[in-house]
Coordinates of C-alpha atoms in Angstrom, one line a residue:
M1 CA -11.1 153.0 168.5
D2 CA -12.5 152.3 172.0
R3 CA -13.5 148.7 172.4
R4 CA -15.0 146.8 175.4
Q5 CA -12.5 144.5 177.1
G6 CA -12.9 140.9 176.2
L7 CA -11.1 137.6 176.7
S8 CA -7.6 137.3 175.4
V9 CA -6.9 135.0 172.5
R10 CA -4.7 132.9 174.7
L11 CA -7.4 132.4 177.3
R12 CA -9.9 131.6 174.6
L13 CA -7.6 129.1 173.1
T14 CA -6.9 127.6 176.5
L15 CA -10.6 127.2 177.2
S16 CA -11.1 125.7 173.7
Y17 CA -8.3 123.1 174.3
A18 CA -9.6 122.2 177.8
G19 CA -13.2 122.0 176.5
F20 CA -12.3 119.8 173.6
L21 CA -10.3 117.5 175.9
A22 CA -13.2 117.3 178.4
V23 CA -15.7 116.6 175.7
A24 CA -13.4 113.9 174.2
G25 CA -13.0 112.3 177.7
A26 CA -16.8 112.4 178.4
L27 CA -17.5 110.7 175.0
L28 CA -14.9 108.0 175.8
L29 CA -16.5 107.4 179.2
A30 CA -19.9 107.4 177.6
V31 CA -18.8 104.7 175.1
V32 CA -17.4 102.6 178.0
W33 CA -20.6 103.1 180.0
G34 CA -22.9 102.3 177.1
F35 CA -21.1 99.4 175.5
L36 CA -19.5 97.7 178.4
L37 CA -21.8 98.0 181.4
R38 CA -24.9 97.1 179.3
Y39 CA -23.7 93.5 179.1
V40 CA -23.2 93.1 182.9
P41 CA -26.2 91.6 184.5
D42 CA -28.1 93.7 186.9
N43 CA -28.9 91.1 189.7
S44 CA -27.6 90.1 193.0
Q45 CA -25.7 87.1 191.7
G46 CA -23.8 88.7 188.9
L47 CA -22.6 86.7 185.9
L48 CA -22.8 82.9 186.7
G49 CA -22.7 83.8 190.3
I50 CA -19.0 84.7 190.4
A51 CA -18.8 88.1 188.7
P52 CA -19.8 91.5 190.2
N53 CA -23.1 92.9 189.2
R54 CA -23.8 96.2 187.5
Y55 CA -24.6 98.0 190.7
L56 CA -21.1 97.3 192.1
L57 CA -19.4 98.2 188.9
V58 CA -21.3 101.5 188.7
R59 CA -20.4 102.4 192.3
T60 CA -16.7 101.6 191.6
F61 CA -16.6 103.2 188.1
A62 CA -18.4 106.5 188.8
P63 CA -15.9 108.0 191.3
A64 CA -13.0 107.0 189.1
A65 CA -14.7 108.5 186.0
A66 CA -15.3 111.8 188.0
V67 CA -11.6 111.9 189.0
A68 CA -10.5 111.2 185.4
M69 CA -12.8 114.0 184.1
L70 CA -11.5 116.4 186.7
F71 CA -7.9 115.5 185.8
L72 CA -8.6 116.0 182.0
L73 CA -10.1 119.4 182.7
V74 CA -7.1 120.6 184.8
F75 CA -4.7 119.0 182.4
G76 CA -6.5 120.7 179.5
L77 CA -6.4 124.1 181.1
A78 CA -2.7 123.9 182.1
G79 CA -1.6 122.3 178.9
G80 CA -3.7 124.6 176.8
W81 CA -2.3 127.7 178.5
V82 CA 1.3 126.6 177.9
L83 CA 0.7 125.5 174.3
S84 CA -1.3 128.6 173.3
G85 CA 1.4 130.8 174.9
R86 CA 4.0 129.1 172.7
M87 CA 1.9 129.3 169.6
L88 CA 1.1 133.0 170.1
A89 CA 4.6 134.1 171.0
P90 CA 5.4 135.1 167.4
L91 CA 2.2 137.1 167.3
T92 CA 3.3 138.9 170.5
R93 CA 6.5 139.9 168.8
I94 CA 4.6 141.2 165.7
T95 CA 2.3 143.2 167.9
A96 CA 5.2 144.7 169.8
A97 CA 6.9 145.6 166.5
A98 CA 3.6 147.2 165.2
R99 CA 3.4 149.3 168.4
T100 CA 7.0 150.4 167.9
A101 CA 6.3 151.4 164.3
G102 CA 3.2 153.2 165.4
S103 CA 5.3 155.3 167.8
G104 CA 7.3 156.6 164.8
S105 CA 10.3 154.2 164.9
L106 CA 10.4 152.5 161.5
S107 CA 13.9 151.0 161.8
H108 CA 12.8 148.1 163.9
R109 CA 12.6 144.7 162.2
I110 CA 11.2 141.4 163.6
R111 CA 13.5 139.0 161.7
M112 CA 11.7 136.0 163.1
E113 CA 13.7 132.8 163.0
G114 CA 12.5 129.3 162.4
R115 CA 10.9 127.4 159.5
Q116 CA 8.4 129.0 157.2
D117 CA 4.8 129.0 158.5
E118 CA 1.9 131.5 158.7
F119 CA 3.5 133.6 161.5
R120 CA 6.9 133.7 159.8
E121 CA 5.2 134.7 156.5
L122 CA 3.3 137.5 158.4
S123 CA 6.5 138.7 160.1
D124 CA 8.4 138.7 156.8
A125 CA 5.5 140.7 155.1
F126 CA 5.5 143.1 158.0
D127 CA 9.3 143.6 157.8
T128 CA 9.0 144.2 154.0
M129 CA 6.2 146.8 154.7
L130 CA 8.3 148.6 157.3
E131 CA 11.3 148.7 154.9
R132 CA 9.3 150.2 152.1
L133 CA 7.5 152.6 154.5
E134 CA 10.8 153.7 156.0
S135 CA 12.3 154.2 152.5
H136 CA 9.2 156.2 151.4
V137 CA 9.2 158.4 154.5
A138 CA 12.9 159.1 154.1
E139 CA 12.3 159.9 150.4
Q140 CA 9.5 162.3 151.3
R141 CA 11.6 164.0 154.0
R142 CA 14.4 164.5 151.5
F143 CA 11.9 165.8 148.9
A144 CA 10.4 168.2 151.4
A145 CA 13.8 169.5 152.5
N146 CA 15.0 169.9 148.9
A147 CA 11.7 171.5 147.8
S148 CA 11.9 174.0 150.6
H149 CA 15.5 174.8 149.7
E150 CA 14.6 175.2 146.0
L151 CA 11.6 177.4 146.8
R152 CA 13.6 179.5 149.3
T153 CA 16.3 180.3 146.6
P154 CA 14.2 182.4 144.2
L155 CA 12.6 184.2 147.2
A156 CA 16.0 185.0 148.6
I157 CA 17.2 186.3 145.2
S158 CA 14.1 188.5 144.8
R159 CA 14.6 189.9 148.3
T160 CA 18.2 190.7 147.6
L161 CA 17.3 192.4 144.3
L162 CA 14.7 194.5 146.0
D163 CA 17.1 195.4 148.8
V164 CA 19.7 196.5 146.3
A165 CA 17.1 198.6 144.4
H166 CA 16.0 200.2 147.6
Q167 CA 19.6 201.1 148.6
D168 CA 20.5 202.3 145.1
P169 CA 17.6 204.3 143.7
T170 CA 19.6 205.2 140.6
R171 CA 19.9 201.5 139.5
D172 CA 18.4 200.6 136.2
R173 CA 14.8 199.7 136.8
G174 CA 14.5 197.8 133.5
E175 CA 17.3 195.4 134.5
L176 CA 15.7 194.9 137.9
V177 CA 12.3 194.1 136.5
E178 CA 13.8 191.7 134.0
R179 CA 15.8 189.8 136.6
L180 CA 12.8 189.7 139.0
Q181 CA 10.7 188.4 136.1
A182 CA 13.2 185.6 135.4
V183 CA 13.4 184.6 139.1
N184 CA 9.6 184.7 139.4
S185 CA 9.1 182.6 136.3
R186 CA 11.5 180.0 137.7
A187 CA 9.6 179.9 141.0
I188 CA 6.3 179.5 139.2
D189 CA 7.8 176.6 137.1
L190 CA 9.1 175.0 140.3
T191 CA 5.7 175.3 142.0
E192 CA 3.9 173.9 139.0
A193 CA 6.3 171.0 138.8
L194 CA 5.8 170.2 142.5
L195 CA 2.1 170.3 142.1
L196 CA 2.2 168.0 139.1
L197 CA 4.6 165.6 140.9
S198 CA 2.2 165.5 143.9
R199 CA -0.8 164.9 141.6
S200 CA 0.9 162.0 139.8
D201 CA 2.1 160.5 143.1
R202 CA -1.5 160.4 144.5
G203 CA -2.5 158.3 141.5
N204 CA -5.9 160.0 141.0
I205 CA -5.6 160.1 137.2
T206 CA -8.2 159.9 134.5
H207 CA -8.2 156.9 132.2
E208 CA -8.7 157.3 128.5
S209 CA -7.2 155.8 125.4
V210 CA -4.0 157.6 124.5
D211 CA -1.8 157.0 121.4
L212 CA 1.9 157.5 122.4
S213 CA 2.9 158.1 118.8
L214 CA 0.6 161.1 118.6
V215 CA 1.8 162.3 122.0
A216 CA 5.4 162.0 120.8
E217 CA 4.7 164.0 117.7
E218 CA 3.0 166.7 119.7
A219 CA 5.9 166.9 122.1
A220 CA 8.5 167.0 119.3
E221 CA 6.5 169.7 117.5
T222 CA 6.5 171.8 120.7
L223 CA 10.2 171.4 121.3
F224 CA 11.3 171.6 117.7
P225 CA 12.3 175.4 118.0
L226 CA 14.5 174.6 121.0
A227 CA 16.2 171.7 119.1
E228 CA 16.6 173.8 116.0
Q229 CA 18.2 176.6 118.1
R230 CA 20.7 174.2 119.5
G231 CA 21.5 172.6 116.1
I232 CA 20.0 169.2 117.2
R233 CA 18.1 166.9 114.8
L234 CA 14.8 165.7 116.2
D235 CA 13.4 162.4 114.7
V236 CA 10.1 160.7 115.5
T237 CA 9.7 157.1 114.3
G238 CA 7.5 154.1 115.1
V239 CA 4.0 153.0 114.9
P240 CA 0.8 153.7 116.9
A241 CA 1.1 152.5 120.5
R242 CA -2.1 152.9 122.6
T243 CA -2.2 152.8 126.4
G244 CA -4.7 153.9 129.0
G245 CA -4.3 156.9 131.2
S246 CA -4.2 160.7 131.5
A247 CA -3.4 162.3 128.2
E248 CA -2.2 165.5 130.0
L249 CA 0.2 163.6 132.3
L250 CA 1.5 161.4 129.4
L251 CA 2.1 164.5 127.3
R252 CA 4.1 166.0 130.2
M253 CA 6.1 162.8 130.6
V254 CA 7.1 162.7 126.9
T255 CA 7.8 166.5 126.8
N256 CA 10.1 166.2 129.8
L257 CA 11.9 163.3 128.3
V258 CA 12.4 165.1 124.9
Q259 CA 13.4 168.4 126.6
N260 CA 15.8 166.6 128.8
A261 CA 17.3 164.8 125.7
V262 CA 17.6 168.1 123.9
V263 CA 19.1 170.2 126.7
H264 CA 21.6 167.5 127.8
N265 CA 23.1 166.9 124.4
L266 CA 26.1 167.8 122.3
P267 CA 26.7 171.6 121.8
Q268 CA 26.2 171.1 118.0
G269 CA 25.3 168.2 115.7
G270 CA 23.5 166.2 118.3
T271 CA 20.4 164.0 117.7
V272 CA 17.3 163.0 119.6
T273 CA 15.3 160.0 118.4
I274 CA 11.8 159.2 119.7
H275 CA 10.5 155.8 118.8
T276 CA 7.2 154.1 119.6
E277 CA 6.2 150.5 119.2
A278 CA 3.3 148.3 120.3
H279 CA 3.4 144.7 121.6
D280 CA 0.6 142.4 122.7
D281 CA 0.6 143.6 126.2
A282 CA 2.7 146.7 126.3
S283 CA 3.2 150.0 124.5
V284 CA 6.8 151.1 124.4
L285 CA 8.3 154.6 124.1
R286 CA 12.1 155.1 123.6
V287 CA 13.9 158.4 123.7
E288 CA 17.6 158.3 122.7
N289 CA 20.0 161.1 122.5
T290 CA 23.6 161.9 122.0
G291 CA 25.7 163.7 124.6
R292 CA 28.5 163.3 127.0
P293 CA 29.2 159.9 128.5
L294 CA 27.4 159.4 131.8
P295 CA 29.0 157.5 134.7
P296 CA 26.9 154.4 135.5
E297 CA 26.7 155.3 139.2
L298 CA 25.0 158.6 138.2
V299 CA 22.1 157.1 136.2
P300 CA 20.1 155.6 139.2
T301 CA 20.0 159.1 140.9
L302 CA 18.6 160.9 137.9
T303 CA 15.0 160.1 138.7
E304 CA 15.3 161.4 142.3
P305 CA 13.8 164.9 142.9
F306 CA 16.4 167.7 142.6
Q307 CA 19.2 165.2 141.9
R308 CA 20.5 166.5 138.6
G309 CA 24.2 165.4 139.0
T310 CA 27.1 167.8 138.5
E311 CA 27.8 166.5 135.0
R312 CA 24.3 167.4 133.9
V313 CA 23.7 170.8 135.5
R314 CA 23.3 173.7 133.1
T315 CA 23.3 177.4 133.7
D316 CA 21.2 178.6 130.8
E317 CA 17.5 179.4 130.7
H318 CA 16.6 175.7 130.2
A319 CA 18.4 174.5 133.4
G320 CA 15.2 173.3 134.9
V321 CA 14.5 172.6 138.5
G322 CA 15.7 169.0 138.8
L323 CA 12.2 167.5 138.6
G324 CA 12.0 166.5 135.0
L325 CA 12.9 162.8 135.3
A326 CA 11.3 162.7 138.7
I327 CA 8.0 163.7 137.2
V328 CA 8.6 161.1 134.4
H329 CA 9.2 158.4 136.9
S330 CA 6.1 159.4 139.0
V331 CA 3.8 159.5 135.9
V332 CA 5.1 156.1 134.7
R333 CA 4.5 154.6 138.1
A334 CA 1.0 156.1 138.3
H335 CA 0.2 154.3 135.0
D336 CA 1.6 151.0 136.2
G337 CA 4.5 151.1 133.8
T338 CA 8.3 150.7 134.0
L339 CA 11.1 153.2 133.4
D340 CA 14.6 152.1 132.3
L341 CA 17.6 154.5 131.9
V342 CA 20.7 153.1 130.2
P343 CA 23.8 155.2 129.3
R344 CA 24.9 154.9 125.7
P345 CA 28.5 153.7 125.2
D346 CA 29.2 156.7 122.9
G347 CA 27.5 159.2 125.3
G348 CA 24.0 160.2 125.9
L349 CA 21.1 158.3 127.4
L350 CA 18.5 155.7 126.2
V351 CA 15.2 156.0 128.1
T352 CA 12.6 153.2 127.7
V353 CA 9.1 153.6 129.0
R354 CA 6.8 150.5 129.0
L355 CA 3.1 151.1 129.7
P356 CA 0.2 148.6 129.7
G357 CA -1.1 148.3 126.1
T358 CA -4.7 148.6 125.1
P359 CA -6.4 147.4 121.9

């Protein structure tokens, strides 16, 4: 934004200091003039004939007062300039750091030393903002790189299949169509997941009353055939737990959690338990499953986009695109909730979602 050039803050503070000091000096001289000289007689003999009269005191006092006022003005300007410069030095560092960040460098930190005051508090808040912004930008860059890689893969496979079919006209067309359909479906699923993740990240969600217990039952009913096919018992327990938010996004969140729990489970005889409960200020959803033991260092990476972990990658039709828990995390964050992932000692994962409760 273009603005007209004005006086700098340092100059305005300097003028303020000098003006305040000049006014204080003038008031002091006025007090001396009004309360001291008024008692000096204004005649040629003075007081009792031995003291000077008011005329002589005024002629002696006026030049000295003018010199004192001039000294106060110069001293106020010089002292105000030095003091304002020292006071505004932290603000200058903050401004320089803001310009550096505006040029694209987010790694710079102010790290202002000294005791806590308003400028130190501002610099600490600015450093925290830069740290979060740098982390967010790095995360978005990784996400964009991973998304482009994931989207390029099905396109490259489709191109390879078409090239092979073009070079070998005698190849079975039915097999080609089936494989192209599978690759296309995977690309569509990935695109829809990316759009849903982007929508939940923007936070523009509708707010309505949603019962997590009903959402859990709907998600379990949808995924019951998959669980039955894999020989996994699916249990839904708990009480009504109401929260405010988007019913569509919350259903997708619970569906992703249950599908993740079913897919990453024991080959046979596994269980998935979905439990809902309500507290005074929170509605809680827990999804617990059996499965292989998870390394503790792997758990924090599960909510990152495309970070499935080598121990959890599957090669069947339910392999997913690595966005399931990332979408869950984004939906929970958009609803001002918390997401906790804890590996079970016997294998599997316990996922706890806490959302703000509503009456």
